CSV table of N, CA and C in Angstrom, one decimal:
chain,number,residue,atom,x,y,z
A,1,UNK,N,0.9,-1.2,0.0
A,1,UNK,CA,0.0,0.0,0.0
A,1,UNK,C,0.9,1.2,0.0
A,2,UNK,N,0.6,2.2,-0.9
A,2,UNK,CA,1.4,3.4,-1.0
A,2,UNK,C,1.1,4.3,0.2
A,3,UNK,N,1.9,5.3,0.4
A,3,UNK,CA,1.7,6.2,1.5
A,3,UNK,C,0.4,7.0,1.4
A,4,UNK,N,-0.1,7.4,0.2
A,4,UNK,CA,-1.3,8.1,0.1
A,4,UNK,C,-2.5,7.2,0.4
A,5,UNK,N,-2.5,5.9,0.0
A,5,UNK,CA,-3.6,5.0,0.3
A,5,UNK,C,-3.6,4.7,1.8
A,6,UNK,N,-2.4,4.6,2.4
A,6,UNK,CA,-2.4,4.4,3.9
A,6,UNK,C,-3.0,5.6,4.6
A,7,UNK,N,-2.6,6.8,4.2
A,7,UNK,CA,-3.2,8.0,4.8
A,7,UNK,C,-4.7,8.1,4.6
A,8,UNK,N,-5.2,7.8,3.4
A,8,UNK,CA,-6.6,7.9,3.2
A,8,UNK,C,-7.4,6.9,4.1
A,9,UNK,N,-6.8,5.7,4.3
A,9,UNK,CA,-7.4,4.7,5.2
A,9,UNK,C,-7.5,5.2,6.6
A,10,UNK,N,-6.4,5.8,7.1
A,10,UNK,CA,-6.4,6.3,8.5
A,10,UNK,C,-7.4,7.4,8.6
A,11,UNK,N,-7.5,8.3,7.7
A,11,UNK,CA,-8.5,9.4,7.7
A,11,UNK,C,-9.9,8.8,7.8
A,12,UNK,N,-10.2,7.8,6.9
A,12,UNK,CA,-11.5,7.2,6.9
A,12,UNK,C,-11.9,6.6,8.2
A,13,UNK,N,-10.9,5.9,8.9
A,13,UNK,CA,-11.2,5.4,10.2
A,13,UNK,C,-11.5,6.5,11.2
A,14,UNK,N,-10.7,7.5,11.2
A,14,UNK,CA,-10.9,8.6,12.1
A,14,UNK,C,-12.3,9.3,11.9
A,15,UNK,N,-12.7,9.4,10.6
A,15,UNK,CA,-14.0,10.0,10.4
A,15,UNK,C,-15.1,9.1,10.9
A,16,UNK,N,-14.9,7.8,10.8
A,16,UNK,CA,-15.9,6.8,11.3
A,16,UNK,C,-16.0,7.0,12.9
A,17,UNK,N,-14.9,7.1,13.5
A,17,UNK,CA,-14.9,7.3,15.0
A,17,UNK,C,-15.7,8.6,15.3
A,18,UNK,N,-15.4,9.7,14.6
A,18,UNK,CA,-16.1,11.0,14.9
A,18,UNK,C,-17.6,10.9,14.6
A,19,UNK,N,-18.0,10.2,13.6
A,19,UNK,CA,-19.4,10.1,13.3
A,19,UNK,C,-20.1,9.2,14.3
A,20,UNK,N,-19.4,8.4,14.9
A,20,UNK,CA,-20.0,7.5,15.9
A,20,UNK,C,-20.3,8.2,17.3
A,21,UNK,N,-19.7,9.3,17.5
A,21,UNK,CA,-20.0,10.1,18.7
A,21,UNK,C,-21.3,10.8,18.6
A,22,UNK,N,-22.0,11.0,19.7
A,22,UNK,CA,-23.2,11.8,19.7
A,22,UNK,C,-22.9,13.2,19.3
A,23,UNK,N,-23.8,13.8,18.5
A,23,UNK,CA,-23.7,15.2,18.1
A,23,UNK,C,-23.5,16.1,19.3
A,24,UNK,N,-22.5,17.0,19.2
A,24,UNK,CA,-22.3,18.0,20.2
A,24,UNK,C,-21.5,17.5,21.4
A,25,UNK,N,-21.1,16.2,21.5
A,25,UNK,CA,-20.4,15.7,22.6
A,25,UNK,C,-19.0,16.3,22.6
A,26,UNK,N,-18.5,16.8,23.7
A,26,UNK,CA,-17.1,17.3,23.8
A,26,UNK,C,-16.2,16.1,23.5
A,27,UNK,N,-15.0,16.4,22.9
A,27,UNK,CA,-14.1,15.3,22.7
A,27,UNK,C,-12.7,15.7,22.9
A,28,UNK,N,-11.8,14.7,23.0
A,28,UNK,CA,-10.4,15.0,23.1
A,28,UNK,C,-9.7,13.8,22.4
A,29,UNK,N,-8.4,14.0,22.2
A,29,UNK,CA,-7.6,12.9,21.6
A,29,UNK,C,-7.3,11.8,22.6
A,30,UNK,N,-7.5,10.6,22.2
A,30,UNK,CA,-7.2,9.4,23.0
A,30,UNK,C,-5.7,9.0,22.7
A,31,UNK,N,-4.8,9.3,23.6
A,31,UNK,CA,-3.4,9.0,23.3
A,31,UNK,C,-2.8,8.6,24.6
A,32,UNK,N,-1.7,7.8,24.5
A,32,UNK,CA,-1.1,7.3,25.7
A,32,UNK,C,-0.1,8.3,26.4
A,33,UNK,N,0.4,9.3,25.6
A,33,UNK,CA,1.4,10.2,26.2
A,33,UNK,C,0.9,11.6,26.2
A,34,UNK,N,1.5,12.4,27.0
A,34,UNK,CA,1.2,13.8,27.0
A,34,UNK,C,2.4,14.6,27.5
A,35,UNK,N,2.5,15.8,27.0
A,35,UNK,CA,3.5,16.8,27.5
A,35,UNK,C,2.9,17.8,28.4
A,36,UNK,N,1.7,17.5,28.9
A,36,UNK,CA,1.0,18.4,29.8
A,36,UNK,C,1.6,18.2,31.2
A,37,UNK,N,2.1,19.3,31.8
A,37,UNK,CA,2.8,19.1,33.1
A,37,UNK,C,1.9,19.6,34.2
A,38,UNK,N,0.6,19.3,34.1
A,38,UNK,CA,-0.3,19.5,35.2
A,38,UNK,C,-1.3,18.4,35.3
A,39,UNK,N,-1.9,18.1,36.4
A,39,UNK,CA,-2.8,17.0,36.5
A,39,UNK,C,-4.0,17.2,35.6
A,40,UNK,N,-4.5,16.2,35.0
A,40,UNK,CA,-5.6,16.2,34.1
A,40,UNK,C,-6.7,15.3,34.7
A,41,UNK,N,-7.9,15.9,34.9
A,41,UNK,CA,-9.0,15.1,35.4
A,41,UNK,C,-9.5,14.2,34.3
A,42,UNK,N,-9.9,13.0,34.7
A,42,UNK,CA,-10.6,12.1,33.7
A,42,UNK,C,-12.0,12.6,33.5
A,43,UNK,N,-12.5,12.5,32.4
A,43,UNK,CA,-13.8,13.0,32.1
A,43,UNK,C,-14.6,12.0,31.2
A,44,UNK,N,-15.8,12.3,31.0
A,44,UNK,CA,-16.7,11.5,30.1
A,44,UNK,C,-16.7,12.0,28.7
A,45,UNK,N,-15.6,12.7,28.3
A,45,UNK,CA,-15.6,13.2,27.0
A,45,UNK,C,-15.4,12.1,26.0
A,46,UNK,N,-15.9,12.3,24.8
A,46,UNK,CA,-15.6,11.4,23.7
A,46,UNK,C,-14.2,11.4,23.4
A,47,UNK,N,-13.6,10.3,22.9
A,47,UNK,CA,-12.2,10.3,22.6
A,47,UNK,C,-12.0,9.8,21.2
A,48,UNK,N,-11.1,10.4,20.5
A,48,UNK,CA,-10.7,10.0,19.1
A,48,UNK,C,-9.3,9.3,19.2
A,49,UNK,N,-9.3,8.0,18.8
A,49,UNK,CA,-8.0,7.3,18.9
A,49,UNK,C,-7.1,7.7,17.7
A,50,UNK,N,-6.1,8.5,18.0
A,50,UNK,CA,-5.2,9.0,16.9
A,50,UNK,C,-3.9,8.4,17.0
A,51,UNK,N,-3.7,7.3,17.7
A,51,UNK,CA,-2.4,6.7,17.8
A,51,UNK,C,-1.8,6.2,16.5
A,52,UNK,N,-2.6,5.9,15.5
A,52,UNK,CA,-2.1,5.5,14.2
A,52,UNK,C,-1.5,6.7,13.4
A,53,UNK,N,-1.8,7.9,13.8
A,53,UNK,CA,-1.3,9.1,13.1
A,53,UNK,C,0.1,9.5,13.5
A,54,UNK,N,0.9,8.5,13.9
A,54,UNK,CA,2.3,8.7,14.2
A,54,UNK,C,3.2,8.1,13.2
A,55,UNK,N,3.8,8.9,12.4
A,55,UNK,CA,4.7,8.4,11.3
A,55,UNK,C,5.0,9.4,10.2
A,56,UNK,N,6.1,9.1,9.6
A,56,UNK,CA,6.5,9.9,8.4
A,56,UNK,C,6.1,9.1,7.2
A,57,UNK,N,5.2,9.6,6.4
A,57,UNK,CA,4.7,8.8,5.2
A,57,UNK,C,5.6,8.8,4.0
A,58,UNK,N,6.3,9.9,3.8
A,58,UNK,CA,7.1,10.1,2.6
A,58,UNK,C,8.1,11.2,2.8
A,59,UNK,N,9.3,11.1,2.4
A,59,UNK,CA,10.3,12.1,2.4
A,59,UNK,C,10.7,12.3,1.0
A,60,UNK,N,10.7,13.6,0.5
A,60,UNK,CA,11.1,13.9,-0.9
A,60,UNK,C,12.3,14.8,-0.8
A,61,UNK,N,13.5,14.2,-1.0
A,61,UNK,CA,14.7,15.0,-0.9
A,61,UNK,C,14.8,16.0,-2.1
A,62,UNK,N,14.1,15.8,-3.2
A,62,UNK,CA,14.2,16.8,-4.3
A,62,UNK,C,13.5,18.1,-4.0
A,63,UNK,N,12.4,18.0,-3.2
A,63,UNK,CA,11.7,19.2,-2.9
A,63,UNK,C,11.9,19.6,-1.4
A,64,UNK,N,12.7,18.9,-0.7
A,64,UNK,CA,13.0,19.1,0.7
A,64,UNK,C,11.7,19.2,1.6
A,65,UNK,N,10.8,18.2,1.3
A,65,UNK,CA,9.6,18.2,2.0
A,65,UNK,C,9.3,16.7,2.5
A,66,UNK,N,8.4,16.6,3.5
A,66,UNK,CA,8.0,15.4,4.0
A,66,UNK,C,6.5,15.4,4.3
A,67,UNK,N,5.9,14.3,4.0
A,67,UNK,CA,4.5,14.0,4.3
A,67,UNK,C,4.5,13.4,5.7
A,68,UNK,N,3.9,14.1,6.7
A,68,UNK,CA,4.0,13.6,8.0
A,68,UNK,C,2.6,13.6,8.7
A,69,UNK,N,2.4,12.6,9.5
A,69,UNK,CA,1.1,12.5,10.3
A,69,UNK,C,1.2,13.4,11.5
A,70,UNK,N,0.1,13.9,11.9
A,70,UNK,CA,0.0,14.9,13.0
A,70,UNK,C,0.5,14.5,14.4
A,71,UNK,N,0.5,13.2,14.7
A,71,UNK,CA,0.9,12.7,16.0
A,71,UNK,C,2.4,12.2,15.9
A,72,UNK,N,3.1,12.5,14.8
A,72,UNK,CA,4.5,12.2,14.7
A,72,UNK,C,5.3,13.0,15.6
A,73,UNK,N,6.1,12.4,16.4
A,73,UNK,CA,7.0,13.2,17.3
A,73,UNK,C,8.2,13.8,16.5
A,74,UNK,N,8.7,14.8,17.0
A,74,UNK,CA,9.9,15.4,16.3
A,74,UNK,C,11.0,14.4,16.3
A,75,UNK,N,11.1,13.6,17.3
A,75,UNK,CA,12.2,12.6,17.4
A,75,UNK,C,12.0,11.7,16.1
A,76,UNK,N,10.8,11.2,15.8
A,76,UNK,CA,10.6,10.3,14.7
A,76,UNK,C,10.8,11.1,13.4
A,77,UNK,N,10.4,12.3,13.3
A,77,UNK,CA,10.6,13.1,12.1
A,77,UNK,C,12.1,13.3,11.8
A,78,UNK,N,12.8,13.6,12.8
A,78,UNK,CA,14.3,13.8,12.6
A,78,UNK,C,14.9,12.5,12.2
A,79,UNK,N,14.5,11.4,12.8
A,79,UNK,CA,15.1,10.1,12.4
A,79,UNK,C,14.8,9.8,10.9
A,80,UNK,N,13.6,10.2,10.5
A,80,UNK,CA,13.3,9.9,9.1
A,80,UNK,C,13.9,10.8,8.1
A,81,UNK,N,14.2,12.0,8.5
A,81,UNK,CA,14.7,13.0,7.5
A,81,UNK,C,16.2,13.1,7.5
A,82,UNK,N,16.9,12.9,8.6
A,82,UNK,CA,18.3,13.0,8.6
A,82,UNK,C,19.1,12.1,7.6
A,83,UNK,N,18.6,10.9,7.3
A,83,UNK,CA,19.3,10.2,6.2
A,83,UNK,C,19.3,10.9,4.9
A,84,UNK,N,18.4,11.8,4.7
A,84,UNK,CA,18.4,12.6,3.4
A,84,UNK,C,19.1,13.9,3.6
A,85,UNK,N,19.7,14.1,4.7
A,85,UNK,CA,20.4,15.4,4.9
A,85,UNK,C,19.4,16.5,5.3
A,86,UNK,N,18.2,16.2,5.7
A,86,UNK,CA,17.2,17.2,6.0
A,86,UNK,C,16.8,17.1,7.5
A,87,UNK,N,16.2,18.1,8.0
A,87,UNK,CA,15.6,18.1,9.3
A,87,UNK,C,14.7,19.3,9.4
A,88,UNK,N,13.8,19.3,10.4
A,88,UNK,CA,12.9,20.5,10.5
A,88,UNK,C,13.6,21.7,10.8
A,89,UNK,N,13.1,22.9,10.4
A,89,UNK,CA,13.7,24.2,10.6
A,89,UNK,C,13.8,24.5,12.1
A,90,UNK,N,12.8,24.0,12.9
A,90,UNK,CA,12.8,24.3,14.3
A,90,UNK,C,12.4,23.0,15.0
A,91,UNK,N,13.3,22.5,15.9
A,91,UNK,CA,13.1,21.2,16.6
A,91,UNK,C,12.9,21.6,18.1
A,92,UNK,N,11.7,21.2,18.6
A,92,UNK,CA,11.5,21.4,20.1
A,92,UNK,C,12.5,20.7,21.0
A,93,UNK,N,12.7,21.3,22.1
A,93,UNK,CA,13.6,20.7,23.1
A,93,UNK,C,13.1,19.4,23.6
A,94,UNK,N,11.8,19.2,23.8
A,94,UNK,CA,11.2,18.0,24.2
A,94,UNK,C,11.0,17.1,23.0
A,95,UNK,N,11.7,16.0,22.8
A,95,UNK,CA,11.7,15.2,21.6
A,95,UNK,C,10.4,14.5,21.4
A,96,UNK,N,9.5,14.5,22.4
A,96,UNK,CA,8.2,13.8,22.3
A,96,UNK,C,7.1,14.7,21.9
A,97,UNK,N,7.4,16.0,21.7
A,97,UNK,CA,6.4,16.9,21.2
A,97,UNK,C,6.0,16.5,19.8
A,98,UNK,N,4.7,16.5,19.5
A,98,UNK,CA,4.3,16.1,18.2
A,98,UNK,C,4.2,17.2,17.2
A,99,UNK,N,4.3,16.9,16.0
A,99,UNK,CA,4.2,18.0,14.9
A,99,UNK,C,2.9,18.7,15.1
A,100,UNK,N,1.8,18.0,15.2
A,100,UNK,CA,0.5,18.6,15.3
A,100,UNK,C,0.4,19.4,16.6
A,101,UNK,N,1.0,19.0,17.7
A,101,UNK,CA,0.9,19.8,18.9
A,101,UNK,C,1.7,21.1,18.8
A,102,UNK,N,2.9,21.0,18.2
A,102,UNK,CA,3.7,22.2,18.0
A,102,UNK,C,3.1,23.2,17.1
A,103,UNK,N,2.4,22.7,16.0
A,103,UNK,CA,1.8,23.6,15.0
A,103,UNK,C,0.5,24.2,15.6
A,104,UNK,N,-0.3,23.5,16.2
A,104,UNK,CA,-1.6,24.0,16.8
A,104,UNK,C,-1.3,24.8,18.1
A,105,UNK,N,-0.3,24.4,18.8
A,105,UNK,CA,0.0,25.1,20.1
A,105,UNK,C,1.0,26.3,19.9
A,106,UNK,N,1.3,26.6,18.6
A,106,UNK,CA,2.3,27.6,18.3
A,106,UNK,C,3.6,27.5,19.2
A,107,UNK,N,4.2,26.3,19.1
A,107,UNK,CA,5.4,26.0,19.8
A,107,UNK,C,6.5,27.0,19.5
A,108,UNK,N,7.3,27.3,20.5
A,108,UNK,CA,8.4,28.2,20.2
A,108,UNK,C,9.7,27.6,20.9
A,109,UNK,N,10.8,27.6,20.2
A,109,UNK,CA,12.0,27.1,20.6
A,109,UNK,C,13.1,28.0,20.4
A,110,UNK,N,14.3,27.7,20.9
A,110,UNK,CA,15.4,28.6,20.8
A,110,UNK,C,15.8,28.9,19.4
A,111,UNK,N,15.6,28.0,18.4
A,111,UNK,CA,15.9,28.2,17.0
A,111,UNK,C,14.8,29.1,16.3
A,112,UNK,N,13.7,29.4,17.0
A,112,UNK,CA,12.6,30.2,16.4
A,112,UNK,C,13.0,31.6,16.0
A,113,UNK,N,14.0,32.2,16.7
A,113,UNK,CA,14.4,33.5,16.3
A,113,UNK,C,15.0,33.5,14.9
A,114,UNK,N,15.6,32.4,14.5
A,114,UNK,CA,16.3,32.3,13.2
A,114,UNK,C,15.4,31.7,12.2
A,115,UNK,N,14.7,30.6,12.5
A,115,UNK,CA,13.9,29.8,11.5
A,115,UNK,C,12.4,30.0,11.6
A,116,UNK,N,11.9,30.8,12.6
A,116,UNK,CA,10.5,30.9,12.7
A,116,UNK,C,9.9,29.9,13.6
A,117,UNK,N,8.6,30.0,13.8
A,117,UNK,CA,7.8,29.0,14.6
A,117,UNK,C,7.5,27.8,13.8
A,118,UNK,N,7.2,26.6,14.4
A,118,UNK,CA,7.0,25.4,13.7
A,118,UNK,C,6.0,25.5,12.6
A,119,UNK,N,4.9,26.2,12.8
A,119,UNK,CA,3.8,26.3,11.8
A,119,UNK,C,4.3,27.0,10.6
A,120,UNK,N,5.3,27.8,10.6
A,120,UNK,CA,5.7,28.6,9.5
A,120,UNK,C,6.5,27.7,8.4
A,121,UNK,N,6.8,26.5,8.8
A,121,UNK,CA,7.5,25.6,7.8
A,121,UNK,C,6.5,24.6,7.3
A,122,UNK,N,5.2,24.7,7.7
A,122,UNK,CA,4.2,23.8,7.1
A,122,UNK,C,3.6,24.3,5.9
A,123,UNK,N,3.7,23.6,4.8
A,123,UNK,CA,3.2,24.0,3.5
A,123,UNK,C,1.7,23.8,3.4
A,124,UNK,N,1.2,22.6,4.0
A,124,UNK,CA,-0.2,22.3,3.8
A,124,UNK,C,-0.5,21.3,5.0
A,125,UNK,N,-1.8,21.4,5.5
A,125,UNK,CA,-2.2,20.4,6.4
A,125,UNK,C,-3.7,20.1,6.3
A,126,UNK,N,-4.1,18.9,6.7
A,126,UNK,CA,-5.5,18.6,6.7
A,126,UNK,C,-6.0,18.7,8.1
A,127,UNK,N,-7.2,19.2,8.3
A,127,UNK,CA,-7.9,19.3,9.6
A,127,UNK,C,-9.2,18.6,9.5
A,128,UNK,N,-9.4,17.7,10.4
A,128,UNK,CA,-10.7,17.0,10.5
A,128,UNK,C,-11.7,17.9,11.3
A,129,UNK,N,-12.9,18.2,10.7
A,129,UNK,CA,-13.9,19.0,11.4
A,129,UNK,C,-15.2,18.2,11.4
């Protein structure tokens, strides 16, 4: 299965999860890790299982781009891109920060003064609504 077909299958599964939730129900991501450094109360919120969205689908050294899933950690992104002589413009100090988390949370790191914020190096992204 090519990377595009794999991605399409993951999105279809996530859409099915979302449509199975009652309309208007609050939800959050169901994941095993967090970089939240304060206690989080458990709740009856709906949960979307996004664990499959961790991975680099494709690296294109000709265009210096990568197709990356939102739950991919910067650690995994760097491991996939370094063999091509590439790496993200801004790498968070916590290696378990996800690409999606840094982009939506407007992550800032010491390299940001030179290379910009993580979201500034994103060319395109899909958002499930």
